[in-house]
Amino acid sequence: MAELLKIPVNRVHQLIRDRKLVAVRHEGFMQVPAELIVDGAVVKHLPGVLTLLTDARYDDEEIIRWLFTSDDSLPGTPAQALAENRGTEIKRRAQALGF
């Protein structure tokens, strides 16, 4: 992930702590889905979506599952919509989960 973002590893850890990125432990390692990085940067609107989902009491695994679960009404997944700069709709859906 640090290579994709062209930043030091400790900065990636800080992005995760600051809820700008989300990671889950897989096979003993913390991993961030590569789809959340586009053109060497964190996908636009991702930090806001992470905040909304965290406020809705989603844990990191649930957030990853939600981001990558296909939704026929989008079409595709919320992660794909974020990568395609359709963040406003994704933030609206994430916000609705808190109610």
PDB file of N, CA and C in Angstrom:
ATOM      1  N   MET A   1       0.830  -1.183   0.000  1.00  0.00           N
ATOM      2  CA  MET A   1       0.000   0.000   0.000  1.00  0.00           C
ATOM      3  C   MET A   1       0.873   1.245   0.000  1.00  0.00           C
ATOM      4  N   ALA A   2       1.926   1.215   0.779  1.00  0.00           N
ATOM      5  CA  ALA A   2       2.833   2.362   0.832  1.00  0.00           C
ATOM      6  C   ALA A   2       3.417   2.650  -0.549  1.00  0.00           C
ATOM      7  N   GLU A   3       3.724   1.603  -1.294  1.00  0.00           N
ATOM      8  CA  GLU A   3       4.260   1.793  -2.644  1.00  0.00           C
ATOM      9  C   GLU A   3       3.230   2.420  -3.564  1.00  0.00           C
ATOM     10  N   LEU A   4       1.977   1.968  -3.491  1.00  0.00           N
ATOM     11  CA  LEU A   4       0.915   2.540  -4.329  1.00  0.00           C
ATOM     12  C   LEU A   4       0.699   4.025  -4.037  1.00  0.00           C
ATOM     13  N   LEU A   5       0.785   4.379  -2.750  1.00  0.00           N
ATOM     14  CA  LEU A   5       0.564   5.766  -2.347  1.00  0.00           C
ATOM     15  C   LEU A   5       1.839   6.601  -2.390  1.00  0.00           C
ATOM     16  N   LYS A   6       2.983   5.905  -2.553  1.00  0.00           N
ATOM     17  CA  LYS A   6       4.296   6.575  -2.571  1.00  0.00           C
ATOM     18  C   LYS A   6       4.549   7.347  -1.274  1.00  0.00           C
ATOM     19  N   ILE A   7       4.253   6.671  -0.153  1.00  0.00           N
ATOM     20  CA  ILE A   7       4.482   7.253   1.167  1.00  0.00           C
ATOM     21  C   ILE A   7       5.112   6.181   2.057  1.00  0.00           C
ATOM     22  N   PRO A   8       5.730   6.583   3.182  1.00  0.00           N
ATOM     23  CA  PRO A   8       6.292   5.591   4.103  1.00  0.00           C
ATOM     24  C   PRO A   8       5.194   4.726   4.747  1.00  0.00           C
ATOM     25  N   VAL A   9       5.576   3.531   5.148  1.00  0.00           N
ATOM     26  CA  VAL A   9       4.632   2.588   5.764  1.00  0.00           C
ATOM     27  C   VAL A   9       3.991   3.197   7.012  1.00  0.00           C
ATOM     28  N   ASN A  10       4.786   3.910   7.820  1.00  0.00           N
ATOM     29  CA  ASN A  10       4.200   4.488   9.039  1.00  0.00           C
ATOM     30  C   ASN A  10       3.118   5.525   8.708  1.00  0.00           C
ATOM     31  N   ARG A  11       3.209   6.156   7.560  1.00  0.00           N
ATOM     32  CA  ARG A  11       2.166   7.106   7.134  1.00  0.00           C
ATOM     33  C   ARG A  11       0.880   6.350   6.758  1.00  0.00           C
ATOM     34  N   VAL A  12       1.014   5.165   6.167  1.00  0.00           N
ATOM     35  CA  VAL A  12      -0.160   4.323   5.875  1.00  0.00           C
ATOM     36  C   VAL A  12      -0.851   3.954   7.186  1.00  0.00           C
ATOM     37  N   HIS A  13      -0.058   3.572   8.184  1.00  0.00           N
ATOM     38  CA  HIS A  13      -0.634   3.242   9.491  1.00  0.00           C
ATOM     39  C   HIS A  13      -1.384   4.434  10.069  1.00  0.00           C
ATOM     40  N   GLN A  14      -0.833   5.635   9.885  1.00  0.00           N
ATOM     41  CA  GLN A  14      -1.496   6.842  10.384  1.00  0.00           C
ATOM     42  C   GLN A  14      -2.817   7.088   9.646  1.00  0.00           C
ATOM     43  N   LEU A  15      -2.826   6.862   8.333  1.00  0.00           N
ATOM     44  CA  LEU A  15      -4.070   7.018   7.563  1.00  0.00           C
ATOM     45  C   LEU A  15      -5.148   6.065   8.066  1.00  0.00           C
ATOM     46  N   ILE A  16      -4.741   4.863   8.437  1.00  0.00           N
ATOM     47  CA  ILE A  16      -5.696   3.881   8.968  1.00  0.00           C
ATOM     48  C   ILE A  16      -6.207   4.346  10.329  1.00  0.00           C
ATOM     49  N   ARG A  17      -5.300   4.794  11.200  1.00  0.00           N
ATOM     50  CA  ARG A  17      -5.719   5.283  12.527  1.00  0.00           C
ATOM     51  C   ARG A  17      -6.638   6.498  12.409  1.00  0.00           C
ATOM     52  N   ASP A  18      -6.375   7.356  11.418  1.00  0.00           N
ATOM     53  CA  ASP A  18      -7.177   8.570  11.226  1.00  0.00           C
ATOM     54  C   ASP A  18      -8.472   8.315  10.455  1.00  0.00           C
ATOM     55  N   ARG A  19      -8.750   7.071  10.127  1.00  0.00           N
ATOM     56  CA  ARG A  19      -9.958   6.662   9.399  1.00  0.00           C
ATOM     57  C   ARG A  19     -10.026   7.260   7.992  1.00  0.00           C
ATOM     58  N   LYS A  20      -8.865   7.425   7.376  1.00  0.00           N
ATOM     59  CA  LYS A  20      -8.804   7.855   5.976  1.00  0.00           C
ATOM     60  C   LYS A  20      -8.717   6.624   5.072  1.00  0.00           C
ATOM     61  N   LEU A  21      -8.286   5.500   5.655  1.00  0.00           N
ATOM     62  CA  LEU A  21      -8.230   4.194   4.994  1.00  0.00           C
ATOM     63  C   LEU A  21      -8.766   3.165   5.967  1.00  0.00           C
ATOM     64  N   VAL A  22      -9.185   2.036   5.447  1.00  0.00           N
ATOM     65  CA  VAL A  22      -9.656   0.947   6.293  1.00  0.00           C
ATOM     66  C   VAL A  22      -8.842  -0.300   5.950  1.00  0.00           C
ATOM     67  N   ALA A  23      -8.509  -1.060   6.981  1.00  0.00           N
ATOM     68  CA  ALA A  23      -7.726  -2.280   6.797  1.00  0.00           C
ATOM     69  C   ALA A  23      -8.304  -3.376   7.674  1.00  0.00           C
ATOM     70  N   VAL A  24      -8.113  -4.607   7.254  1.00  0.00           N
ATOM     71  CA  VAL A  24      -8.519  -5.757   8.055  1.00  0.00           C
ATOM     72  C   VAL A  24      -7.367  -6.753   8.088  1.00  0.00           C
ATOM     73  N   ARG A  25      -7.333  -7.524   9.151  1.00  0.00           N
ATOM     74  CA  ARG A  25      -6.294  -8.541   9.293  1.00  0.00           C
ATOM     75  C   ARG A  25      -6.694  -9.749   8.454  1.00  0.00           C
ATOM     76  N   HIS A  26      -5.765 -10.176   7.606  1.00  0.00           N
ATOM     77  CA  HIS A  26      -5.979 -11.338   6.744  1.00  0.00           C
ATOM     78  C   HIS A  26      -4.677 -12.124   6.697  1.00  0.00           C
ATOM     79  N   GLU A  27      -4.754 -13.388   7.110  1.00  0.00           N
ATOM     80  CA  GLU A  27      -3.583 -14.265   7.153  1.00  0.00           C
ATOM     81  C   GLU A  27      -2.443 -13.634   7.947  1.00  0.00           C
ATOM     82  N   GLY A  28      -2.795 -12.962   9.045  1.00  0.00           N
ATOM     83  CA  GLY A  28      -1.805 -12.407   9.945  1.00  0.00           C
ATOM     84  C   GLY A  28      -1.298 -11.019   9.592  1.00  0.00           C
ATOM     85  N   PHE A  29      -1.728 -10.459   8.489  1.00  0.00           N
ATOM     86  CA  PHE A  29      -1.256  -9.145   8.060  1.00  0.00           C
ATOM     87  C   PHE A  29      -2.430  -8.188   7.919  1.00  0.00           C
ATOM     88  N   MET A  30      -2.182  -6.929   8.246  1.00  0.00           N
ATOM     89  CA  MET A  30      -3.185  -5.901   8.004  1.00  0.00           C
ATOM     90  C   MET A  30      -3.166  -5.589   6.515  1.00  0.00           C
ATOM     91  N   GLN A  31      -4.339  -5.613   5.893  1.00  0.00           N
ATOM     92  CA  GLN A  31      -4.418  -5.390   4.458  1.00  0.00           C
ATOM     93  C   GLN A  31      -5.479  -4.355   4.126  1.00  0.00           C
ATOM     94  N   VAL A  32      -5.144  -3.519   3.159  1.00  0.00           N
ATOM     95  CA  VAL A  32      -6.057  -2.510   2.635  1.00  0.00           C
ATOM     96  C   VAL A  32      -6.408  -2.938   1.219  1.00  0.00           C
ATOM     97  N   PRO A  33      -7.687  -2.999   0.862  1.00  0.00           N
ATOM     98  CA  PRO A  33      -8.047  -3.351  -0.520  1.00  0.00           C
ATOM     99  C   PRO A  33      -7.458  -2.347  -1.512  1.00  0.00           C
ATOM    100  N   ALA A  34      -6.760  -2.839  -2.505  1.00  0.00           N
ATOM    101  CA  ALA A  34      -6.115  -1.984  -3.509  1.00  0.00           C
ATOM    102  C   ALA A  34      -7.125  -1.142  -4.271  1.00  0.00           C
ATOM    103  N   GLU A  35      -8.382  -1.584  -4.348  1.00  0.00           N
ATOM    104  CA  GLU A  35      -9.418  -0.838  -5.064  1.00  0.00           C
ATOM    105  C   GLU A  35      -9.723   0.516  -4.416  1.00  0.00           C
ATOM    106  N   LEU A  36      -9.254   0.699  -3.187  1.00  0.00           N
ATOM    107  CA  LEU A  36      -9.495   1.961  -2.493  1.00  0.00           C
ATOM    108  C   LEU A  36      -8.448   3.013  -2.833  1.00  0.00           C
ATOM    109  N   ILE A  37      -7.513   2.646  -3.711  1.00  0.00           N
ATOM    110  CA  ILE A  37      -6.474   3.565  -4.174  1.00  0.00           C
ATOM    111  C   ILE A  37      -6.633   3.718  -5.678  1.00  0.00           C
ATOM    112  N   VAL A  38      -6.733   4.945  -6.147  1.00  0.00           N
ATOM    113  CA  VAL A  38      -6.859   5.225  -7.578  1.00  0.00           C
ATOM    114  C   VAL A  38      -5.845   6.309  -7.934  1.00  0.00           C
ATOM    115  N   ASP A  39      -5.063   6.049  -8.945  1.00  0.00           N
ATOM    116  CA  ASP A  39      -4.051   7.005  -9.409  1.00  0.00           C
ATOM    117  C   ASP A  39      -3.146   7.487  -8.282  1.00  0.00           C
ATOM    118  N   GLY A  40      -2.736   6.564  -7.426  1.00  0.00           N
ATOM    119  CA  GLY A  40      -1.793   6.887  -6.361  1.00  0.00           C
ATOM    120  C   GLY A  40      -2.358   7.684  -5.209  1.00  0.00           C
ATOM    121  N   ALA A  41      -3.674   7.715  -5.062  1.00  0.00           N
ATOM    122  CA  ALA A  41      -4.307   8.456  -3.966  1.00  0.00           C
ATOM    123  C   ALA A  41      -5.499   7.676  -3.423  1.00  0.00           C
ATOM    124  N   VAL A  42      -5.840   7.965  -2.180  1.00  0.00           N
ATOM    125  CA  VAL A  42      -7.031   7.368  -1.572  1.00  0.00           C
ATOM    126  C   VAL A  42      -8.243   7.851  -2.360  1.00  0.00           C
ATOM    127  N   VAL A  43      -9.162   6.942  -2.632  1.00  0.00           N
ATOM    128  CA  VAL A  43     -10.372   7.266  -3.390  1.00  0.00           C
ATOM    129  C   VAL A  43     -11.099   8.433  -2.727  1.00  0.00           C
ATOM    130  N   LYS A  44     -11.482   9.382  -3.553  1.00  0.00           N
ATOM    131  CA  LYS A  44     -12.208  10.551  -3.068  1.00  0.00           C
ATOM    132  C   LYS A  44     -13.490  10.104  -2.348  1.00  0.00           C
ATOM    133  N   HIS A  45     -13.827  10.760  -1.290  1.00  0.00           N
ATOM    134  CA  HIS A  45     -15.022  10.518  -0.469  1.00  0.00           C
ATOM    135  C   HIS A  45     -14.874   9.328   0.475  1.00  0.00           C
ATOM    136  N   LEU A  46     -13.815   8.507   0.337  1.00  0.00           N
ATOM    137  CA  LEU A  46     -13.685   7.354   1.221  1.00  0.00           C
ATOM    138  C   LEU A  46     -13.619   7.761   2.687  1.00  0.00           C
ATOM    139  N   PRO A  47     -12.811   8.750   3.082  1.00  0.00           N
ATOM    140  CA  PRO A  47     -12.782   9.098   4.507  1.00  0.00           C
ATOM    141  C   PRO A  47     -14.152   9.479   5.066  1.00  0.00           C
ATOM    142  N   GLY A  48     -14.939  10.205   4.303  1.00  0.00           N
ATOM    143  CA  GLY A  48     -16.280  10.573   4.756  1.00  0.00           C
ATOM    144  C   GLY A  48     -17.180   9.358   4.918  1.00  0.00           C
ATOM    145  N   VAL A  49     -17.092   8.432   3.976  1.00  0.00           N
ATOM    146  CA  VAL A  49     -17.882   7.197   4.055  1.00  0.00           C
ATOM    147  C   VAL A  49     -17.450   6.381   5.268  1.00  0.00           C
ATOM    148  N   LEU A  50     -16.151   6.307   5.513  1.00  0.00           N
ATOM    149  CA  LEU A  50     -15.656   5.560   6.678  1.00  0.00           C
ATOM    150  C   LEU A  50     -16.186   6.172   7.970  1.00  0.00           C
ATOM    151  N   THR A  51     -16.213   7.487   8.047  1.00  0.00           N
ATOM    152  CA  THR A  51     -16.741   8.156   9.240  1.00  0.00           C
ATOM    153  C   THR A  51     -18.219   7.829   9.426  1.00  0.00           C
ATOM    154  N   LEU A  52     -18.987   7.904   8.357  1.00  0.00           N
ATOM    155  CA  LEU A  52     -20.423   7.612   8.444  1.00  0.00           C
ATOM    156  C   LEU A  52     -20.681   6.168   8.871  1.00  0.00           C
ATOM    157  N   LEU A  53     -19.936   5.238   8.300  1.00  0.00           N
ATOM    158  CA  LEU A  53     -20.135   3.831   8.647  1.00  0.00           C
ATOM    159  C   LEU A  53     -19.667   3.537  10.070  1.00  0.00           C
ATOM    160  N   THR A  54     -18.592   4.177  10.493  1.00  0.00           N
ATOM    161  CA  THR A  54     -18.123   4.010  11.874  1.00  0.00           C
ATOM    162  C   THR A  54     -19.152   4.574  12.840  1.00  0.00           C
ATOM    163  N   ASP A  55     -19.731   5.724  12.504  1.00  0.00           N
ATOM    164  CA  ASP A  55     -20.780   6.307  13.346  1.00  0.00           C
ATOM    165  C   ASP A  55     -22.009   5.399  13.413  1.00  0.00           C
ATOM    166  N   ALA A  56     -22.230   4.616  12.359  1.00  0.00           N
ATOM    167  CA  ALA A  56     -23.346   3.654  12.340  1.00  0.00           C
ATOM    168  C   ALA A  56     -22.962   2.350  13.050  1.00  0.00           C
ATOM    169  N   ARG A  57     -21.804   2.367  13.712  1.00  0.00           N
ATOM    170  CA  ARG A  57     -21.295   1.245  14.521  1.00  0.00           C
ATOM    171  C   ARG A  57     -20.846   0.038  13.697  1.00  0.00           C
ATOM    172  N   TYR A  58     -20.426   0.278  12.474  1.00  0.00           N
ATOM    173  CA  TYR A  58     -19.823  -0.783  11.670  1.00  0.00           C
ATOM    174  C   TYR A  58     -18.376  -0.939  12.092  1.00  0.00           C
ATOM    175  N   ASP A  59     -17.913  -2.189  12.231  1.00  0.00           N
ATOM    176  CA  ASP A  59     -16.489  -2.392  12.474  1.00  0.00           C
ATOM    177  C   ASP A  59     -15.780  -2.493  11.121  1.00  0.00           C
ATOM    178  N   ASP A  60     -14.467  -2.592  11.141  1.00  0.00           N
ATOM    179  CA  ASP A  60     -13.702  -2.561   9.890  1.00  0.00           C
ATOM    180  C   ASP A  60     -14.078  -3.689   8.932  1.00  0.00           C
ATOM    181  N   GLU A  61     -14.294  -4.880   9.457  1.00  0.00           N
ATOM    182  CA  GLU A  61     -14.690  -5.995   8.580  1.00  0.00           C
ATOM    183  C   GLU A  61     -16.053  -5.743   7.949  1.00  0.00           C
ATOM    184  N   GLU A  62     -16.984  -5.210   8.709  1.00  0.00           N
ATOM    185  CA  GLU A  62     -18.309  -4.897   8.172  1.00  0.00           C
ATOM    186  C   GLU A  62     -18.227  -3.779   7.134  1.00  0.00           C
ATOM    187  N   ILE A  63     -17.346  -2.820   7.367  1.00  0.00           N
ATOM    188  CA  ILE A  63     -17.159  -1.735   6.400  1.00  0.00           C
ATOM    189  C   ILE A  63     -16.647  -2.291   5.081  1.00  0.00           C
ATOM    190  N   ILE A  64     -15.634  -3.141   5.138  1.00  0.00           N
ATOM    191  CA  ILE A  64     -15.086  -3.746   3.917  1.00  0.00           C
ATOM    192  C   ILE A  64     -16.168  -4.554   3.208  1.00  0.00           C
ATOM    193  N   ARG A  65     -16.928  -5.337   3.976  1.00  0.00           N
ATOM    194  CA  ARG A  65     -18.002  -6.144   3.384  1.00  0.00           C
ATOM    195  C   ARG A  65     -19.019  -5.239   2.698  1.00  0.00           C
ATOM    196  N   TRP A  66     -19.420  -4.151   3.350  1.00  0.00           N
ATOM    197  CA  TRP A  66     -20.398  -3.227   2.768  1.00  0.00           C
ATOM    198  C   TRP A  66     -19.852  -2.579   1.501  1.00  0.00           C
ATOM    199  N   LEU A  67     -18.600  -2.150   1.541  1.00  0.00           N
ATOM    200  CA  LEU A  67     -17.997  -1.497   0.377  1.00  0.00           C
ATOM    201  C   LEU A  67     -17.914  -2.415  -0.837  1.00  0.00           C
ATOM    202  N   PHE A  68     -17.761  -3.716  -0.605  1.00  0.00           N
ATOM    203  CA  PHE A  68     -17.535  -4.646  -1.709  1.00  0.00           C
ATOM    204  C   PHE A  68     -18.688  -5.598  -1.971  1.00  0.00           C
ATOM    205  N   THR A  69     -19.850  -5.308  -1.405  1.00  0.00           N
ATOM    206  CA  THR A  69     -21.046  -6.100  -1.688  1.00  0.00           C
ATOM    207  C   THR A  69     -21.788  -5.456  -2.846  1.00  0.00           C
ATOM    208  N   SER A  70     -22.056  -6.255  -3.855  1.00  0.00           N
ATOM    209  CA  SER A  70     -22.736  -5.761  -5.054  1.00  0.00           C
ATOM    210  C   SER A  70     -24.130  -5.255  -4.714  1.00  0.00           C
ATOM    211  N   ASP A  71     -24.505  -4.157  -5.367  1.00  0.00           N
ATOM    212  CA  ASP A  71     -25.809  -3.547  -5.154  1.00  0.00           C
ATOM    213  C   ASP A  71     -26.394  -3.247  -6.532  1.00  0.00           C
ATOM    214  N   ASP A  72     -27.466  -3.943  -6.888  1.00  0.00           N
ATOM    215  CA  ASP A  72     -28.074  -3.791  -8.215  1.00  0.00           C
ATOM    216  C   ASP A  72     -28.562  -2.374  -8.485  1.00  0.00           C
ATOM    217  N   SER A  73     -28.881  -1.636  -7.432  1.00  0.00           N
ATOM    218  CA  SER A  73     -29.396  -0.287  -7.638  1.00  0.00           C
ATOM    219  C   SER A  73     -28.290   0.727  -7.954  1.00  0.00           C
ATOM    220  N   LEU A  74     -27.010   0.325  -7.890  1.00  0.00           N
ATOM    221  CA  LEU A  74     -25.944   1.294  -8.165  1.00  0.00           C
ATOM    222  C   LEU A  74     -25.604   1.435  -9.646  1.00  0.00           C
ATOM    223  N   PRO A  75     -25.301   0.537 -10.431  1.00  0.00           N
ATOM    224  CA  PRO A  75     -24.934  -0.876 -10.291  1.00  0.00           C
ATOM    225  C   PRO A  75     -23.502  -1.018  -9.787  1.00  0.00           C
ATOM    226  N   GLY A  76     -23.154  -2.247  -9.434  1.00  0.00           N
ATOM    227  CA  GLY A  76     -21.810  -2.534  -8.932  1.00  0.00           C
ATOM    228  C   GLY A  76     -21.769  -2.475  -7.421  1.00  0.00           C
ATOM    229  N   THR A  77     -20.599  -2.156  -6.901  1.00  0.00           N
ATOM    230  CA  THR A  77     -20.407  -2.074  -5.463  1.00  0.00           C
ATOM    231  C   THR A  77     -20.190  -0.623  -5.056  1.00  0.00           C
ATOM    232  N   PRO A  78     -20.379  -0.313  -3.782  1.00  0.00           N
ATOM    233  CA  PRO A  78     -20.062   1.038  -3.329  1.00  0.00           C
ATOM    234  C   PRO A  78     -18.602   1.419  -3.605  1.00  0.00           C
ATOM    235  N   ALA A  79     -17.674   0.471  -3.471  1.00  0.00           N
ATOM    236  CA  ALA A  79     -16.266   0.759  -3.749  1.00  0.00           C
ATOM    237  C   ALA A  79     -16.071   1.156  -5.212  1.00  0.00           C
ATOM    238  N   GLN A  80     -16.751   0.476  -6.129  1.00  0.00           N
ATOM    239  CA  GLN A  80     -16.658   0.835  -7.549  1.00  0.00           C
ATOM    240  C   GLN A  80     -17.240   2.230  -7.782  1.00  0.00           C
ATOM    241  N   ALA A  81     -18.341   2.527  -7.132  1.00  0.00           N
ATOM    242  CA  ALA A  81     -18.962   3.844  -7.293  1.00  0.00           C
ATOM    243  C   ALA A  81     -18.031   4.937  -6.783  1.00  0.00           C
ATOM    244  N   LEU A  82     -17.353   4.694  -5.665  1.00  0.00           N
ATOM    245  CA  LEU A  82     -16.399   5.676  -5.160  1.00  0.00           C
ATOM    246  C   LEU A  82     -15.254   5.879  -6.149  1.00  0.00           C
ATOM    247  N   ALA A  83     -14.756   4.786  -6.709  1.00  0.00           N
ATOM    248  CA  ALA A  83     -13.660   4.871  -7.678  1.00  0.00           C
ATOM    249  C   ALA A  83     -14.085   5.622  -8.935  1.00  0.00           C
ATOM    250  N   GLU A  84     -15.376   5.595  -9.244  1.00  0.00           N
ATOM    251  CA  GLU A  84     -15.916   6.284 -10.423  1.00  0.00           C
ATOM    252  C   GLU A  84     -16.411   7.687 -10.077  1.00  0.00           C
ATOM    253  N   ASN A  85     -16.022   8.178  -8.902  1.00  0.00           N
ATOM    254  CA  ASN A  85     -16.363   9.525  -8.446  1.00  0.00           C
ATOM    255  C   ASN A  85     -17.874   9.739  -8.295  1.00  0.00           C
ATOM    256  N   ARG A  86     -18.550   8.708  -7.804  1.00  0.00           N
ATOM    257  CA  ARG A  86     -19.983   8.814  -7.499  1.00  0.00           C
ATOM    258  C   ARG A  86     -20.180   8.764  -5.989  1.00  0.00           C
ATOM    259  N   GLY A  87     -19.354   9.510  -5.281  1.00  0.00           N
ATOM    260  CA  GLY A  87     -19.321   9.453  -3.828  1.00  0.00           C
ATOM    261  C   GLY A  87     -20.536  10.028  -3.133  1.00  0.00           C
ATOM    262  N   THR A  88     -21.185  11.004  -3.736  1.00  0.00           N
ATOM    263  CA  THR A  88     -22.336  11.628  -3.084  1.00  0.00           C
ATOM    264  C   THR A  88     -23.424  10.597  -2.795  1.00  0.00           C
ATOM    265  N   GLU A  89     -23.725   9.748  -3.754  1.00  0.00           N
ATOM    266  CA  GLU A  89     -24.743   8.711  -3.558  1.00  0.00           C
ATOM    267  C   GLU A  89     -24.305   7.709  -2.498  1.00  0.00           C
ATOM    268  N   ILE A  90     -23.031   7.351  -2.498  1.00  0.00           N
ATOM    269  CA  ILE A  90     -22.532   6.379  -1.523  1.00  0.00           C
ATOM    270  C   ILE A  90     -22.580   6.974  -0.118  1.00  0.00           C
ATOM    271  N   LYS A  91     -22.214   8.222   0.020  1.00  0.00           N
ATOM    272  CA  LYS A  91     -22.301   8.871   1.331  1.00  0.00           C
ATOM    273  C   LYS A  91     -23.750   8.942   1.804  1.00  0.00           C
ATOM    274  N   ARG A  92     -24.668   9.205   0.910  1.00  0.00           N
ATOM    275  CA  ARG A  92     -26.093   9.254   1.272  1.00  0.00           C
ATOM    276  C   ARG A  92     -26.549   7.873   1.783  1.00  0.00           C
ATOM    277  N   ARG A  93     -26.139   6.823   1.094  1.00  0.00           N
ATOM    278  CA  ARG A  93     -26.521   5.471   1.531  1.00  0.00           C
ATOM    279  C   ARG A  93     -25.870   5.111   2.861  1.00  0.00           C
ATOM    280  N   ALA A  94     -24.609   5.474   3.040  1.00  0.00           N
ATOM    281  CA  ALA A  94     -23.919   5.188   4.306  1.00  0.00           C
ATOM    282  C   ALA A  94     -24.572   5.947   5.454  1.00  0.00           C
ATOM    283  N   GLN A  95     -24.968   7.179   5.199  1.00  0.00           N
ATOM    284  CA  GLN A  95     -25.609   7.990   6.221  1.00  0.00           C
ATOM    285  C   GLN A  95     -26.940   7.370   6.646  1.00  0.00           C
ATOM    286  N   ALA A  96     -27.671   6.824   5.691  1.00  0.00           N
ATOM    287  CA  ALA A  96     -28.963   6.202   5.996  1.00  0.00           C
ATOM    288  C   ALA A  96     -28.813   4.981   6.893  1.00  0.00           C
ATOM    289  N   LEU A  97     -27.654   4.339   6.875  1.00  0.00           N
ATOM    290  CA  LEU A  97     -27.440   3.164   7.719  1.00  0.00           C
ATOM    291  C   LEU A  97     -27.400   3.517   9.194  1.00  0.00           C
ATOM    292  N   GLY A  98     -27.126   4.781   9.484  1.00  0.00           N
ATOM    293  CA  GLY A  98     -27.056   5.205  10.886  1.00  0.00           C
ATOM    294  C   GLY A  98     -28.414   5.430  11.525  1.00  0.00           C
ATOM    295  N   PHE A  99     -29.467   5.367  10.731  1.00  0.00           N
ATOM    296  CA  PHE A  99     -30.803   5.628  11.276  1.00  0.00           C
ATOM    297  C   PHE A  99     -31.639   4.393  11.338  1.00  0.00           C
TER     298      PHE A  99
END
